[in-house]
Short mmCIF file of C-alpha atoms in Angstrom, two decimals:
data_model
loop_
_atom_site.label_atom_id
_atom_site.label_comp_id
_atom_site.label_asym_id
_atom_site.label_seq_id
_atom_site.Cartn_x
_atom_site.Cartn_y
_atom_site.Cartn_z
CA UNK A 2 86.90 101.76 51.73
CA UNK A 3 85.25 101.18 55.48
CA UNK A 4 81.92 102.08 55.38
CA UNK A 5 78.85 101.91 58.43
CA UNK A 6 75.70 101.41 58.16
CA UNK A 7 74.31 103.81 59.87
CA UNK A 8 71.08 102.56 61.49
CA UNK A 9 68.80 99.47 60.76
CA UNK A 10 66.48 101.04 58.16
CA UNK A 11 64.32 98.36 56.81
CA UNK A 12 65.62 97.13 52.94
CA UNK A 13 63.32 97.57 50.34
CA UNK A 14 61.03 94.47 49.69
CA UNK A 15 62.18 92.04 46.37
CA UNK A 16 60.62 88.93 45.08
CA UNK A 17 62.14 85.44 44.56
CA UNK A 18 58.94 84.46 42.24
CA UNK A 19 60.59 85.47 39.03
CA UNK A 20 61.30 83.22 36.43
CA UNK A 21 64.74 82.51 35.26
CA UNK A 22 64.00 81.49 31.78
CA UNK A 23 62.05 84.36 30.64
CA UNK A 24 63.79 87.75 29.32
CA UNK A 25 64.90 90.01 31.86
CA UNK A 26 67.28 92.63 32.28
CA UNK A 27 69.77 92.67 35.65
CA UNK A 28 71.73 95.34 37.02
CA UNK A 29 75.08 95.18 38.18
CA UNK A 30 76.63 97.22 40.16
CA UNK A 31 80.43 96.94 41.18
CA UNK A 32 83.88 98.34 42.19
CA UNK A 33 85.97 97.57 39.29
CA UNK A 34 87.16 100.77 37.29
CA UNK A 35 90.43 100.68 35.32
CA UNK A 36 90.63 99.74 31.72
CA UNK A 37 91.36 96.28 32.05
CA UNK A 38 89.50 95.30 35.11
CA UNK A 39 86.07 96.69 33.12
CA UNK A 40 87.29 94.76 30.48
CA UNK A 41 87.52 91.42 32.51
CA UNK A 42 84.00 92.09 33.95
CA UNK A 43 82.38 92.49 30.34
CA UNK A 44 84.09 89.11 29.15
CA UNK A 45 82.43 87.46 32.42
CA UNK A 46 79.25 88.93 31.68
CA UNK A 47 79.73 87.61 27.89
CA UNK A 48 80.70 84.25 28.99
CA UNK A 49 77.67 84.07 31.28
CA UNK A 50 75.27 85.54 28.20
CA UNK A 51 76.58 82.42 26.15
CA UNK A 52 74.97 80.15 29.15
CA UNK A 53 71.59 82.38 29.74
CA UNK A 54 70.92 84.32 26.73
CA UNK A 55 67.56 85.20 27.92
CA UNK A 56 69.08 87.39 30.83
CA UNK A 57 70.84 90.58 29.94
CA UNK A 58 72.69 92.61 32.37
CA UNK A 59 73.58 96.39 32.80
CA UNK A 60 76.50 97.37 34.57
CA UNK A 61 77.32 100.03 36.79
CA UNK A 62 81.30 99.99 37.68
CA UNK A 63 83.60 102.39 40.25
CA UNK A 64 80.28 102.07 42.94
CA UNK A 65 81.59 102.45 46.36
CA UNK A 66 79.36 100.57 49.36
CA UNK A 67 78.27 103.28 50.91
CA UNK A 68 76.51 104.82 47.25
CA UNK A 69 75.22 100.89 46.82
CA UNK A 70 73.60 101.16 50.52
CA UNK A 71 71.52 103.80 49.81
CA UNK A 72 70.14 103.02 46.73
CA UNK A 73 69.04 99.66 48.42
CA UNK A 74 67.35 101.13 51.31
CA UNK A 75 65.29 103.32 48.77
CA UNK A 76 64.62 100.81 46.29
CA UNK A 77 63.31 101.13 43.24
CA UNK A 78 63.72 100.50 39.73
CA UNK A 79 66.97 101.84 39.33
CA UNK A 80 68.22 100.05 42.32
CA UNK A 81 70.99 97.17 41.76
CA UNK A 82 69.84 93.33 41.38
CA UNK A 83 73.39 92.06 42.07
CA UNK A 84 76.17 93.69 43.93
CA UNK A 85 79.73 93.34 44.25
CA UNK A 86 82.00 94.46 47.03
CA UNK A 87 85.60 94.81 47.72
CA UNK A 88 85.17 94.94 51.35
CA UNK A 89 84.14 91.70 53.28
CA UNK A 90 84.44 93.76 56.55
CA UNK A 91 81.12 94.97 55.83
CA UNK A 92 79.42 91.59 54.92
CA UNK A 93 78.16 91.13 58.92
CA UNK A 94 76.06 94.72 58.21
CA UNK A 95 75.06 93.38 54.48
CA UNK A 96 73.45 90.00 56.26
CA UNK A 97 72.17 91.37 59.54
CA UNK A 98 70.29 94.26 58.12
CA UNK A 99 68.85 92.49 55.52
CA UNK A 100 70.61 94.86 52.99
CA UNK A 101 71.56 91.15 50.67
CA UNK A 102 69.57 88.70 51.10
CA UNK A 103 70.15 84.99 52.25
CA UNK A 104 71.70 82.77 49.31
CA UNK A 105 70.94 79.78 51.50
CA UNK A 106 67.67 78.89 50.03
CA UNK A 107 69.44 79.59 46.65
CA UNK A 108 72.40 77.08 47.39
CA UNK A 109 70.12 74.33 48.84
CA UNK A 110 67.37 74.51 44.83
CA UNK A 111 70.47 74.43 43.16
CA UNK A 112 72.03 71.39 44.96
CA UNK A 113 75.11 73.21 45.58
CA UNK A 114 76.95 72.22 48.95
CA UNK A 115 79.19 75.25 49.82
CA UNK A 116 81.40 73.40 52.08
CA UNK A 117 82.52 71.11 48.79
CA UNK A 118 82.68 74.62 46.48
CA UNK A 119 85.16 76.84 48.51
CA UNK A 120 87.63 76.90 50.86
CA UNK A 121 86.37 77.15 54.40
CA UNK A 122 88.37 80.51 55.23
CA UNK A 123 86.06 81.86 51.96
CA UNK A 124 83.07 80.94 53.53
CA UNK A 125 83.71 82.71 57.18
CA UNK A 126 84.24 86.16 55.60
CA UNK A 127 80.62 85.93 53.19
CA UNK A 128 78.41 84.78 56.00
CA UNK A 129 76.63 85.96 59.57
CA UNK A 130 75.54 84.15 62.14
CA UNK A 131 73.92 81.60 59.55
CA UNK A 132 73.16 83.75 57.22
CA UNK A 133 75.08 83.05 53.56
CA UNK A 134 74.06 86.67 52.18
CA UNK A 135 77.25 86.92 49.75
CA UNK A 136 79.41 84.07 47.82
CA UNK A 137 83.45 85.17 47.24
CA UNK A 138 84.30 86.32 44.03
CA UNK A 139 87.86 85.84 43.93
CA UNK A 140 90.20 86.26 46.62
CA UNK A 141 93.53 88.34 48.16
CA UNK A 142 95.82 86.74 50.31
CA UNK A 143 98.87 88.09 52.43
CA UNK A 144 102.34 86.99 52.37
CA UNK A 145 106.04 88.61 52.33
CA UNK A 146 107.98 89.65 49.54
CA UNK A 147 111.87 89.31 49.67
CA UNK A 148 114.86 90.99 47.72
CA UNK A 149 116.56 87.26 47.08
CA UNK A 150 119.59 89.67 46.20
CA UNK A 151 119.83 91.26 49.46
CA UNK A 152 118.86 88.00 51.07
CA UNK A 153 122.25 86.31 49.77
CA UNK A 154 124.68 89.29 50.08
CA UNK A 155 123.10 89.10 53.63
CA UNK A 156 123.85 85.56 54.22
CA UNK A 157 120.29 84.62 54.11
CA UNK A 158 119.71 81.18 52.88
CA UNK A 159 115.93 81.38 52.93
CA UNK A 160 112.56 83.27 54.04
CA UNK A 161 112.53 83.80 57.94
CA UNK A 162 109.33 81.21 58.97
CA UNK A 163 109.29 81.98 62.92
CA UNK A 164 108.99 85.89 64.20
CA UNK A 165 112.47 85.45 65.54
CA UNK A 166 113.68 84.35 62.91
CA UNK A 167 111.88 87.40 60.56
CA UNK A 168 113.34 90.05 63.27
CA UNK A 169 116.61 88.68 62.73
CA UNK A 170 116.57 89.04 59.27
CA UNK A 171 115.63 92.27 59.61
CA UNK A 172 118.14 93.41 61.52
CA UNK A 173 121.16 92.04 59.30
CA UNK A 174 119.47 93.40 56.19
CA UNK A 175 119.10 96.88 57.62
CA UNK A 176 121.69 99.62 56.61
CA UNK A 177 122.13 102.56 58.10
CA UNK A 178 123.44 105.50 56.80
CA UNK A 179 126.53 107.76 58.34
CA UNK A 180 124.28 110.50 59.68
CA UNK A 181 121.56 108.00 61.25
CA UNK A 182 119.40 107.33 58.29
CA UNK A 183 118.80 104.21 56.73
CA UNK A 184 119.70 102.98 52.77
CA UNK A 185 117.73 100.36 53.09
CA UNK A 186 115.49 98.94 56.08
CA UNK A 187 115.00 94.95 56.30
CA UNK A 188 111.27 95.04 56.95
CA UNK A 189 109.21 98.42 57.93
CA UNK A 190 107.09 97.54 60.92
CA UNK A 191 105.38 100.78 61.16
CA UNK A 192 101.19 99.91 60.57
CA UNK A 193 100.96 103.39 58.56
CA UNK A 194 103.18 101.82 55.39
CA UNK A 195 101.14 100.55 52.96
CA UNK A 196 99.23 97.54 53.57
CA UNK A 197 101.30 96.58 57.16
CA UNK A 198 97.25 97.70 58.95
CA UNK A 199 97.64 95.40 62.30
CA UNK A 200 95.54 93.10 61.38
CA UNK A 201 97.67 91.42 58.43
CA UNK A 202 100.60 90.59 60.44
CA UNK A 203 98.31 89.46 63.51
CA UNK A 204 96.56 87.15 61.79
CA UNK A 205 99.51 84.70 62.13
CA UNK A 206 98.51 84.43 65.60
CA UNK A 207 95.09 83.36 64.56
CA UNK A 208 93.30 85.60 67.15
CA UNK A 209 89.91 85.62 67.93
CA UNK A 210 88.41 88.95 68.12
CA UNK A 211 85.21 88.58 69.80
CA UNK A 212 82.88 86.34 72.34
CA UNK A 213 80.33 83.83 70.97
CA UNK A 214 77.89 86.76 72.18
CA UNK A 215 79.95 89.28 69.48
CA UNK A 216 81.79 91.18 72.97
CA UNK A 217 85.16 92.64 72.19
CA UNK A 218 87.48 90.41 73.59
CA UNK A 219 90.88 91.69 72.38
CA UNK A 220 92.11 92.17 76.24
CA UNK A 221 91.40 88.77 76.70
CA UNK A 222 93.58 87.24 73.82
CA UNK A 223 96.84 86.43 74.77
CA UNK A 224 97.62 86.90 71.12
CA UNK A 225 97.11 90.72 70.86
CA UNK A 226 99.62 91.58 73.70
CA UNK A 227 101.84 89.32 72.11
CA UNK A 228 101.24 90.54 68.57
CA UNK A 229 102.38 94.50 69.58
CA UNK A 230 104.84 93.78 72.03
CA UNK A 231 106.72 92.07 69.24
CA UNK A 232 106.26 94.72 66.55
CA UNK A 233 107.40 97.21 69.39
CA UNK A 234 110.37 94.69 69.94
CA UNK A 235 111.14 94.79 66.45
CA UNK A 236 110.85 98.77 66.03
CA UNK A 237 113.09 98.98 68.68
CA UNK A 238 115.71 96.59 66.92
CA UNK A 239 115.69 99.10 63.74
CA UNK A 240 116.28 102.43 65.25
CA UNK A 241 113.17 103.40 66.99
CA UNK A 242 109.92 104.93 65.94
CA UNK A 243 111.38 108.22 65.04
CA UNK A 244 114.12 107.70 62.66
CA UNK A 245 111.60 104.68 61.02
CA UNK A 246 108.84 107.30 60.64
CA UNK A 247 111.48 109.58 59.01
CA UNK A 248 112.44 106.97 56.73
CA UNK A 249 109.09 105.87 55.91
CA UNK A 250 107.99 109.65 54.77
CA UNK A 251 110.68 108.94 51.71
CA UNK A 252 108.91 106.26 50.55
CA UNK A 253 107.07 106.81 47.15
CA UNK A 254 103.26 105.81 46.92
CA UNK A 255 102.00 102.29 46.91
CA UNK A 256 100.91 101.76 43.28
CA UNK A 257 103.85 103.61 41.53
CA UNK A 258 107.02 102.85 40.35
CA UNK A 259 108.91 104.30 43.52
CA UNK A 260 106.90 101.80 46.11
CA UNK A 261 109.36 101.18 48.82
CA UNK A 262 110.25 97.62 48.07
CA UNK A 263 110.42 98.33 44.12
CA UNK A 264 112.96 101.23 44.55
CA UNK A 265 115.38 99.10 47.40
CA UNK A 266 114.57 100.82 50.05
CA UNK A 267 112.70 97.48 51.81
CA UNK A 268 114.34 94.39 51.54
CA UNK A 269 111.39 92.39 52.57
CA UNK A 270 107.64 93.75 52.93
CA UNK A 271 103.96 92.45 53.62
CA UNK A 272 101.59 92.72 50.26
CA UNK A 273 99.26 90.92 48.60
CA UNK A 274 99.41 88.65 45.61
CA UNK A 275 98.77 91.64 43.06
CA UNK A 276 102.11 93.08 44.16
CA UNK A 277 103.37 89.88 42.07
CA UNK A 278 101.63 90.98 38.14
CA UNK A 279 103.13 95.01 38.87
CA UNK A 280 106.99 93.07 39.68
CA UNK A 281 106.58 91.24 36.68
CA UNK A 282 105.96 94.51 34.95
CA UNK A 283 108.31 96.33 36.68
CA UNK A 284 111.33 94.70 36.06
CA UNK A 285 112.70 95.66 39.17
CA UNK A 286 117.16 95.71 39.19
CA UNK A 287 117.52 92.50 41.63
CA UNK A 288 115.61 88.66 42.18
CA UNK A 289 112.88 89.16 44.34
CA UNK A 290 110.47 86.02 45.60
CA UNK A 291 107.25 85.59 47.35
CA UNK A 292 107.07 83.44 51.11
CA UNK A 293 104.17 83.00 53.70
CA UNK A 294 104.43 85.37 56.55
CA UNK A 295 106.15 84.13 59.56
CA UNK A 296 104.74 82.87 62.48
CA UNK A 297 105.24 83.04 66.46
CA UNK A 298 108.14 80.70 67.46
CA UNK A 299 105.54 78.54 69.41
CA UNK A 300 103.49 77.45 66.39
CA UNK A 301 105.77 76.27 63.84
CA UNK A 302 103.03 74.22 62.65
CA UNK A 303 100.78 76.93 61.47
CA UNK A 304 103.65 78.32 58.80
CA UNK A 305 102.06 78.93 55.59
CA UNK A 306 98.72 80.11 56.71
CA UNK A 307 97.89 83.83 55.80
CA UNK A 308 95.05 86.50 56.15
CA UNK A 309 92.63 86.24 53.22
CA UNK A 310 90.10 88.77 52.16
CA UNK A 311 88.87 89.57 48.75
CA UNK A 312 86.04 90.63 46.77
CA UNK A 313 82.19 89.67 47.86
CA UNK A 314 79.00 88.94 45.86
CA UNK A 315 75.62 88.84 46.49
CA UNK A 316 71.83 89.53 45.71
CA UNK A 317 70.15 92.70 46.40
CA UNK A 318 67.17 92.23 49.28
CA UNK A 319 65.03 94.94 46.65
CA UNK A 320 65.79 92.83 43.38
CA UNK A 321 62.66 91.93 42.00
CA UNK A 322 64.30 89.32 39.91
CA UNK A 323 65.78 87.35 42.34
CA UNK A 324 66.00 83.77 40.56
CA UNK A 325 67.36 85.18 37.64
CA UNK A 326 70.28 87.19 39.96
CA UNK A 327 71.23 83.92 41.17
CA UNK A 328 71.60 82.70 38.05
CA UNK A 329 74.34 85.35 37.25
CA UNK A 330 75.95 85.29 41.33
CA UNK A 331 75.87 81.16 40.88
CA UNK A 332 77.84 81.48 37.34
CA UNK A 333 80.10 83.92 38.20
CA UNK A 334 81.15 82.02 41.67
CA UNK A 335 81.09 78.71 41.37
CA UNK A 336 81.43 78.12 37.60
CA UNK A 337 85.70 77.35 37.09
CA UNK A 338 86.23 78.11 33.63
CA UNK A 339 84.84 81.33 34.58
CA UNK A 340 86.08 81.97 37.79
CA UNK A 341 89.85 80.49 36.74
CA UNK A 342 89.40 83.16 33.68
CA UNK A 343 88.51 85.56 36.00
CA UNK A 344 91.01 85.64 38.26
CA UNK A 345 93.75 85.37 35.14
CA UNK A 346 92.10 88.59 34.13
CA UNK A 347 92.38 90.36 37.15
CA UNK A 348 95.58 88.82 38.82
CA UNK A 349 93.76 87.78 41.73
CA UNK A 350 93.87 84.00 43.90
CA UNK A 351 90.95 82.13 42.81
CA UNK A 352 87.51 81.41 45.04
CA UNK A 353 87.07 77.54 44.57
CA UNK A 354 89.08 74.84 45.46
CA UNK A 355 88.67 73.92 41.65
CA UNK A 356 89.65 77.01 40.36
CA UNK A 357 92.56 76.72 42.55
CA UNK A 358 93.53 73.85 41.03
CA UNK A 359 92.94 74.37 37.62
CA UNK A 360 95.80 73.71 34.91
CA UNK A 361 94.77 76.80 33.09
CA UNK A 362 95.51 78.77 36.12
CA UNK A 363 98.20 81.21 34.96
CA UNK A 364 100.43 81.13 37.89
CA UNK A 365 104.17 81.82 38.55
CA UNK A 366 106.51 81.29 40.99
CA UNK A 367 105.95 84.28 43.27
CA UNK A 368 101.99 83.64 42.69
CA UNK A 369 101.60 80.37 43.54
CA UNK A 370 102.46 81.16 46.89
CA UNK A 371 99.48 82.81 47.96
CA UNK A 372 97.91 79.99 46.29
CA UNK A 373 98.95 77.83 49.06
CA UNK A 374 98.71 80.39 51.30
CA UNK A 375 94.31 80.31 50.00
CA UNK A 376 94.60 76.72 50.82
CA UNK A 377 95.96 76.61 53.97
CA UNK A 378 93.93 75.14 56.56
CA UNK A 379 94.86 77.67 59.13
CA UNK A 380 94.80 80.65 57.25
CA UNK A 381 91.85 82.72 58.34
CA UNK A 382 89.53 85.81 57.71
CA UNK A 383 88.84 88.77 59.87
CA UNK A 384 85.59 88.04 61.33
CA UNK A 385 82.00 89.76 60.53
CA UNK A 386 80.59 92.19 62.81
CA UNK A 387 77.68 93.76 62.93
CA UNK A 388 79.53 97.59 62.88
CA UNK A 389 81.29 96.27 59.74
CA UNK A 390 84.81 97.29 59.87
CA UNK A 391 84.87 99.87 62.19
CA UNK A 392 86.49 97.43 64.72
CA UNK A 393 89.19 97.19 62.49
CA UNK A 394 89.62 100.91 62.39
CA UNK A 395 89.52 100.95 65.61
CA UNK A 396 92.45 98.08 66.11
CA UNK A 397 94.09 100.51 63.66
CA UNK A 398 94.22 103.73 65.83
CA UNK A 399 95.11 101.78 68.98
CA UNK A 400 98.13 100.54 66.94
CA UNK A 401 99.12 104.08 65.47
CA UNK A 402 99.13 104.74 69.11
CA UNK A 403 101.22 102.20 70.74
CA UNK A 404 103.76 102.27 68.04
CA UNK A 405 104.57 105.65 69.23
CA UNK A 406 104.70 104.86 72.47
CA UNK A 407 101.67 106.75 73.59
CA UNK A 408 100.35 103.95 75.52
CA UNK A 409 102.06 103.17 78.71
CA UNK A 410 99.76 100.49 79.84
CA UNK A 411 99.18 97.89 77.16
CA UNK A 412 97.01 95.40 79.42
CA UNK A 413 94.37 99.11 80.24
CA UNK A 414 94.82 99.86 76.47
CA UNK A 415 93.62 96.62 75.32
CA UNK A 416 90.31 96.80 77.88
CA UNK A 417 89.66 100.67 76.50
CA UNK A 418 90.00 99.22 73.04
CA UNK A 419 87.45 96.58 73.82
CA UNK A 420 84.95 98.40 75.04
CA UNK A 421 85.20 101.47 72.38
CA UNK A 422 84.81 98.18 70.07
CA UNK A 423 81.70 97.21 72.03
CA UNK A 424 79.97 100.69 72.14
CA UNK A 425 80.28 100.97 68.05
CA UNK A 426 78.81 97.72 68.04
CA UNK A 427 75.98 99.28 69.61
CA UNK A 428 75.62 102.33 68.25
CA UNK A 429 75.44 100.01 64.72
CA UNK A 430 72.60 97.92 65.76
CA UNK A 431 70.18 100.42 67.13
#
């Protein structure tokens, strides 16, 4: 969920003059809903009573940002201590308008050094301008899935690494049907399937997004031209827009048991590394593996790196027990046992280089890639911005659009696009 902070209303005022030793009750408030994700939070929480049996904590699960926001602008007692998010896009709002307050001060008492803790890609999705207001609390990382089946009827020794490569691929594992249709399509470039939003796939370019001054400077990125005119290259090596749109509206939804790539009709697609547990549970009728996504044919070098995003932590600006919140935010981030248990639990790539090299890490083939693809020195995060994600919605539409061929003049496109980015910008911060 994108959500926008709408305004700069002043956060309710906390304290940091608690003490940590002393009972207290925390709040909790978080995302996590199904059965067994509750389930994974309570054994964190019980694991973290074991350590700080003074400090008991209240949860409050299935809270969406926008419900969190609003209860932290009034305050309060009922107000959370500790939050977690699913969206990072919205950390550059949480630290800017003093929503979540700074952890630096926190990091520093504790003699924690951040840079030593988690990977570096981690780091540039929980902080603004300086400002450490969140920690990562486990990760998601992007990659391809491939029908190995398909791949060897095909030909195909191994996973395309270079975009020519990938859009060759898809061509010779695409088959069309006798009226025009398709039985199965190689890879679906359309940004509407799924989780194929622009900004997976272009992060193999490593773009930047925006100025040291936070201006919009998409136009100005080689990368970005480069980045559609392929995907409209690779449309166009398929069929065409229309009879992929067509195909796509056959596809069964994204967490059931007729997802595109499940059922045969995709013989490779982007996901993240929770696509790897529902496989395994699956039991889908042909070998499938798990491969970086490929990059452009003039950075070989950077193969392996991936988008990474995940789920955000971080204290509540209102929370009158402060110390004690950090207690539970350091624990649950930075502690492995816990965060390697954690991320068992929930399926998800680990937070700490530690973790992420634990031996008790249950990880498989198909899951160790994005693994590697969390340790990858290139990989990279979509930046913070003051409007949150709204640039990436944004990015979104303008992609929708040129897809279907409704923009006829990419380089005039990309200038409107940075300047509609520029005006939300504004509109957030006054």
């Amino acid at each position: 969920m994108l959500w926008v902070l709408p305004g700069c209303a002043a956060p309710a005022a906390g304290s940091a003059d608690d003490d940590p030793t002393r009972p207290v009750t925390l709040r909790l408030w978080h995302g996590w809903s199904q059965k067994d994700e509750v389930k994974a939070v309570d054994e964190a929480l019980a694991r973290f009573h074991r350590v700080h049996p003074n400090i008991r904590v209240e949860t409050t699960g299935n809270v969406g940002d926008a419900t969190v926001n609003q209860a932290l602008r009034a305050g309060g007692p009922g107000a959370p201590d500790v939050v977690a998010s699913f969206s990072t896009d919205n950390v550059g709002q949480y630290c800017s308008s003093g929503m979540w307050t700074d952890l630096g001060p926190f990091l520093r008492r504790s003699g924690i050094e951040k840079e030593a803790v988690f990977p570096r890609v981690m780091l540039d999705y929980t902080a603004y301008r300086g400002n450490q207001c969140a920690l990562p609390l486990l990760a998601d990382a992007y990659g391809l899935y491939y029908d190995k089946d398909a791949f060897e009827q095909a030909g195909i020794a191994r996973p395309p690494r270079t975009l020519s490569e990938f859009k060759a691929a898809a061509v010779r594992l695409t088959e069309r049907t006798a009226d025009g249709g398709y039985r199965r399509v190689g890879f679906m470039p359309d940004f509407r399937l799924y989780e194929n939003s622009p900004d997976r796939l272009f992060a193999q370019w490593g773009p930047a997004y925006f100025d040291g001054d936070g201006s919009a400077r998409l136009s100005r990125e080689p990368a970005t031209a480069a980045f559609l005119r392929f995907q409209q290259e690779l449309i166009d090596a398929l069929g065409g827009y229309g009879p992929l749109e067509r195909y796509r509206t056959t596809f069964g939804e994204e967490m059931s048991s007729q997802h595109a790539f499940r059922t045969g009709k995709l013989a490779m697609h982007l996901d993240g590394e929770w696509r790897t547990r529902l496989l395994e549970a699956d039991r889908p009728g042909f070998r499938w593996a798990t491969a970086p996504l490929p990059v452009p044919d003039d950075r070989p070098e950077t193969y392996g790196r991936g988008l990474l995003t995940g789920t955000v932590v971080g204290i509540a600006h209102s929370s009158r027990h402060q110390n004690a919140a950090w207690e539970l935010v350091r624990f649950l981030t930075t502690d492995t046992d816990q965060v390697v248990a954690f991320a068992n639990a929930l399926g998800n790539v680990p937070s700490t280089k530690a973790a992420l090299a634990s031996p008790r890490l249950r990880a498989g083939p198909g899951f160790r890639t994005f693994l590697d693809i969390a340790r990858h020195p290139l990989s990279v995060a979509l930046p913070p911005s003051v409007n949150g994600g709204m640039y990436v919605v944004t990015l979104r539409e303008f992609g929708y659009a040129v897809e279907a061929g409704r923009v006829r003049d990419l380089g005039k496109g990309l200038r409107q696009l940075d300047r509609q980015i520029d005006d939300d910008t504004l509109q957030s911060a006054d």
